[in-house]
XYZ file of C-alpha atoms in Angstrom:
279
model
C 227.118 -64.723 64.871
C 224.777 -63.773 62.065
C 225.762 -65.876 58.962
C 223.491 -63.993 56.540
C 225.517 -62.860 53.605
C 226.458 -59.289 53.713
C 225.036 -57.803 50.487
C 226.495 -54.738 48.881
C 225.461 -53.106 45.743
C 228.179 -52.224 43.285
C 227.370 -48.586 43.770
C 227.878 -48.975 47.451
C 231.198 -50.638 46.932
C 232.250 -47.823 44.730
C 231.213 -45.364 47.333
C 233.149 -47.280 50.003
C 236.272 -47.307 47.882
C 236.096 -43.569 47.693
C 235.840 -43.085 51.482
C 239.140 -42.713 53.258
C 239.135 -43.099 57.077
C 241.876 -41.386 59.076
C 243.544 -43.795 61.515
C 243.250 -46.852 59.286
C 239.557 -47.712 60.077
C 236.408 -47.530 58.010
C 233.367 -45.530 59.049
C 230.051 -44.921 57.336
C 229.305 -41.270 56.929
C 226.449 -39.435 55.381
C 227.299 -38.499 51.872
C 227.934 -34.853 51.463
C 228.764 -32.836 48.355
C 232.522 -32.804 48.081
C 234.847 -30.406 46.436
C 236.444 -31.697 43.303
C 239.399 -33.840 44.206
C 242.771 -32.859 42.915
C 244.481 -36.153 42.229
C 248.148 -36.210 42.873
C 250.616 -38.989 43.757
C 249.842 -38.825 47.492
C 246.080 -39.055 47.062
C 246.487 -41.968 44.575
C 248.636 -43.857 46.984
C 246.087 -43.306 49.747
C 243.309 -44.534 47.510
C 245.363 -47.589 46.600
C 245.867 -48.380 50.360
C 242.189 -48.040 51.140
C 241.258 -50.384 48.250
C 243.641 -52.953 49.650
C 242.162 -52.618 53.135
C 238.668 -53.109 51.711
C 239.783 -56.160 49.831
C 241.283 -57.652 53.057
C 238.071 -56.908 54.940
C 236.023 -58.658 52.339
C 238.443 -61.662 52.412
C 238.184 -61.889 56.223
C 234.290 -61.840 56.175
C 234.260 -64.505 53.506
C 236.642 -66.598 55.583
C 234.412 -66.149 58.650
C 231.338 -67.442 56.799
C 229.902 -64.092 56.252
C 230.379 -63.692 52.472
C 229.860 -60.256 50.991
C 227.692 -60.442 47.891
C 227.875 -57.540 45.543
C 224.462 -57.125 43.999
C 224.241 -55.230 40.727
C 222.610 -51.931 40.734
C 219.263 -51.980 38.778
C 220.168 -48.669 37.200
C 223.484 -50.159 36.094
C 221.772 -53.279 34.749
C 219.225 -51.080 32.867
C 222.047 -48.980 31.525
C 223.976 -52.085 30.441
C 220.736 -53.313 28.625
C 220.477 -49.996 26.793
C 224.159 -50.134 25.846
C 223.636 -53.608 24.487
C 220.574 -52.415 22.437
C 222.574 -49.433 21.155
C 225.455 -51.740 20.166
C 223.005 -53.990 18.229
C 221.476 -50.960 16.542
C 224.986 -49.691 15.710
C 225.830 -53.053 14.285
C 222.628 -52.997 12.222
C 223.447 -49.501 11.020
C 226.962 -50.509 10.036
C 225.647 -53.509 8.093
C 223.020 -51.287 6.406
C 225.742 -48.720 5.595
C 227.939 -51.444 4.047
C 224.970 -52.735 2.077
C 223.989 -49.298 0.880
C 227.626 -48.502 0.082
C 227.918 -51.713 -2.021
C 224.637 -50.894 -3.766
C 225.838 -47.374 -4.389
C 229.077 -48.615 -5.923
C 227.045 -51.022 -8.083
C 224.675 -48.237 -9.178
C 227.716 -45.984 -9.881
C 229.232 -48.697 -12.057
C 225.944 -49.229 -13.896
C 225.527 -45.502 -14.397
C 229.031 -45.187 -15.777
C 228.362 -48.118 -18.139
C 225.029 -46.633 -19.178
C 226.733 -43.247 -19.834
C 229.364 -44.969 -21.935
C 226.805 -46.869 -23.989
C 224.813 -43.656 -24.345
C 227.870 -41.829 -25.717
C 228.435 -44.688 -28.136
C 224.832 -44.620 -29.320
C 224.898 -40.816 -29.576
C 228.055 -41.094 -31.759
C 226.501 -43.754 -33.914
C 223.281 -41.730 -34.235
C 225.284 -38.647 -35.167
C 227.188 -40.559 -37.783
C 223.983 -41.975 -39.230
C 222.390 -38.520 -39.202
C 225.317 -37.083 -41.108
C 225.244 -39.949 -43.610
C 221.440 -39.495 -44.093
C 221.935 -35.748 -44.485
C 224.618 -36.354 -47.089
C 222.399 -38.799 -48.940
C 219.507 -36.374 -48.896
C 221.753 -33.513 -50.148
C 223.203 -35.716 -52.833
C 219.726 -36.773 -53.979
C 218.604 -33.165 -54.047
C 221.586 -32.021 -56.008
C 221.306 -34.837 -58.493
C 217.547 -34.637 -58.966
C 216.270 -33.455 -62.370
C 216.321 -29.622 -62.617
C 212.848 -28.257 -62.973
C 211.531 -24.761 -63.555
C 211.381 -22.694 -60.294
C 211.577 -18.986 -59.705
C 212.450 -17.887 -56.130
C 212.082 -14.177 -56.961
C 209.481 -14.223 -59.701
C 211.654 -12.718 -62.436
C 214.723 -13.779 -64.452
C 217.031 -10.936 -63.267
C 216.238 -11.630 -59.618
C 216.755 -15.369 -60.052
C 220.121 -14.823 -61.682
C 221.377 -12.519 -58.978
C 220.248 -14.924 -56.287
C 221.982 -17.851 -58.011
C 225.196 -15.845 -58.377
C 225.120 -14.937 -54.640
C 224.555 -18.639 -53.673
C 227.487 -19.637 -55.975
C 229.910 -17.642 -53.871
C 228.862 -19.559 -50.706
C 228.010 -23.029 -51.946
C 229.357 -23.989 -55.326
C 227.228 -27.066 -55.914
C 224.004 -25.452 -54.863
C 224.962 -22.335 -56.831
C 225.511 -24.365 -59.961
C 222.116 -25.984 -59.568
C 220.481 -22.569 -59.046
C 222.107 -21.338 -62.353
C 220.828 -24.405 -64.167
C 217.398 -23.697 -62.775
C 217.579 -20.190 -64.266
C 218.390 -21.672 -67.680
C 215.374 -23.975 -67.438
C 212.940 -21.485 -65.961
C 213.907 -18.554 -68.292
C 215.077 -20.098 -71.621
C 216.051 -17.923 -74.512
C 216.652 -14.914 -72.257
C 219.795 -12.889 -71.664
C 219.744 -14.130 -68.091
C 219.756 -17.741 -69.174
C 222.719 -17.125 -71.538
C 224.655 -15.343 -68.749
C 223.820 -18.243 -66.452
C 225.336 -20.697 -68.920
C 228.468 -18.494 -69.107
C 228.701 -18.510 -65.247
C 228.322 -22.287 -65.276
C 231.225 -22.532 -67.760
C 233.391 -20.450 -65.388
C 232.571 -22.771 -62.459
C 233.411 -25.908 -64.404
C 236.725 -24.398 -65.474
C 237.414 -23.634 -61.798
C 236.727 -27.222 -60.996
C 239.206 -28.276 -63.777
C 236.441 -29.676 -66.041
C 237.128 -27.784 -69.258
C 235.243 -30.357 -71.351
C 231.956 -29.550 -69.581
C 232.797 -25.862 -69.653
C 232.919 -25.996 -73.463
C 229.227 -27.027 -73.676
C 228.066 -24.279 -71.346
C 230.123 -21.531 -73.013
C 228.732 -22.662 -76.378
C 225.166 -22.396 -75.112
C 225.900 -19.024 -73.678
C 227.129 -17.759 -77.127
C 224.202 -19.296 -79.027
C 223.218 -16.604 -81.541
C 226.297 -14.469 -80.697
C 224.661 -12.138 -78.172
C 225.706 -8.525 -78.034
C 226.163 -8.323 -74.306
C 229.112 -6.964 -72.233
C 230.261 -10.493 -71.223
C 230.038 -12.090 -74.683
C 233.550 -11.176 -75.886
C 235.102 -12.446 -72.712
C 233.109 -15.695 -72.888
C 234.254 -16.213 -76.482
C 237.859 -16.088 -75.396
C 237.123 -18.502 -72.543
C 235.490 -20.875 -74.972
C 238.531 -20.801 -77.252
C 240.845 -21.527 -74.310
C 238.688 -24.434 -73.091
C 238.779 -25.898 -76.627
C 242.582 -25.603 -76.796
C 243.022 -27.244 -73.345
C 240.835 -30.183 -74.463
C 243.017 -30.588 -77.632
C 240.573 -29.148 -80.033
C 242.864 -26.543 -81.531
C 241.114 -26.255 -84.846
C 237.862 -25.357 -83.129
C 239.795 -23.029 -80.830
C 241.250 -21.161 -83.816
C 237.813 -20.899 -85.437
C 236.388 -19.421 -82.211
C 239.207 -16.863 -82.125
C 238.329 -15.905 -85.714
C 234.697 -15.412 -84.645
C 235.974 -13.278 -81.749
C 237.757 -10.946 -84.098
C 234.841 -10.805 -86.634
C 231.986 -10.369 -84.137
C 233.565 -8.559 -81.100
C 236.814 -7.134 -82.436
C 235.434 -3.581 -82.606
C 233.979 -3.590 -79.058
C 236.703 -5.728 -77.352
C 239.126 -4.076 -75.017
C 242.779 -3.798 -75.826
C 243.564 -6.413 -73.178
C 241.090 -8.893 -74.724
C 242.628 -8.392 -78.135
C 246.145 -8.980 -76.758
C 244.941 -12.210 -75.133
C 243.386 -13.260 -78.405
C 246.738 -12.897 -80.197
C 248.539 -14.859 -77.477
C 245.933 -17.619 -77.678
C 246.372 -17.949 -81.455
C 250.063 -18.500 -80.887
C 249.456 -21.174 -78.258
C 246.796 -22.895 -80.413
C 249.197 -22.690 -83.385
C 246.569 -21.022 -85.586
C 247.535 -20.158 -89.216
């Protein structure tokens, strides 16, 4: 009896398992293309019986000293090696992905922190810019008034200052003061003083208004606004508890502007005398 081991490749074993022999025996047959098998319970039972017969045959040969060695198919071995390589590469990719994901999370956190700090810095810079702007504006508004003519003539400067006053009171007041410095001893300068008095009254500073009204009326100008400014001067004097001076101003109103004053202005003068307790 030949005692050489009977060697079968795994692929051959798989082929043998799939061969069913009618009558209970095994026969080698040339492989032919088969129609797709429709697996049902009967076929599965038959396959199970054939596998068991093959196992018994292998057991009998091993017991008789003719072991059956199943050699691995080289293609299967090569395929297994490729699978192992793919598994290692997949593991490397997974590790890389985890590392990149952790790095991305760290970068996202750093970016959020940088954005937060940037917002804080932007807010601080904005606050400092506003403070600096306020300081510059305050310095500009409190600087000494010097002669300057934006339009080149007194009438144009006065009109420009009055327009600015309606939009920006502080800058308008400074523009009116500039008119008085640039064009002294002119009707426009006197009217600018009168406008300044009105603005100080509006800001509830009647004491300062008295000074500006008085400068506007220096020389008792014969202008349309002079009578009204005289009444405003008298009221500012009364409000600041200078009733004697208020009464004297009302007397000047009657003597200097009584003929040209309107009926309404004359009525107001009478009412003011009563409030100032003039004799």
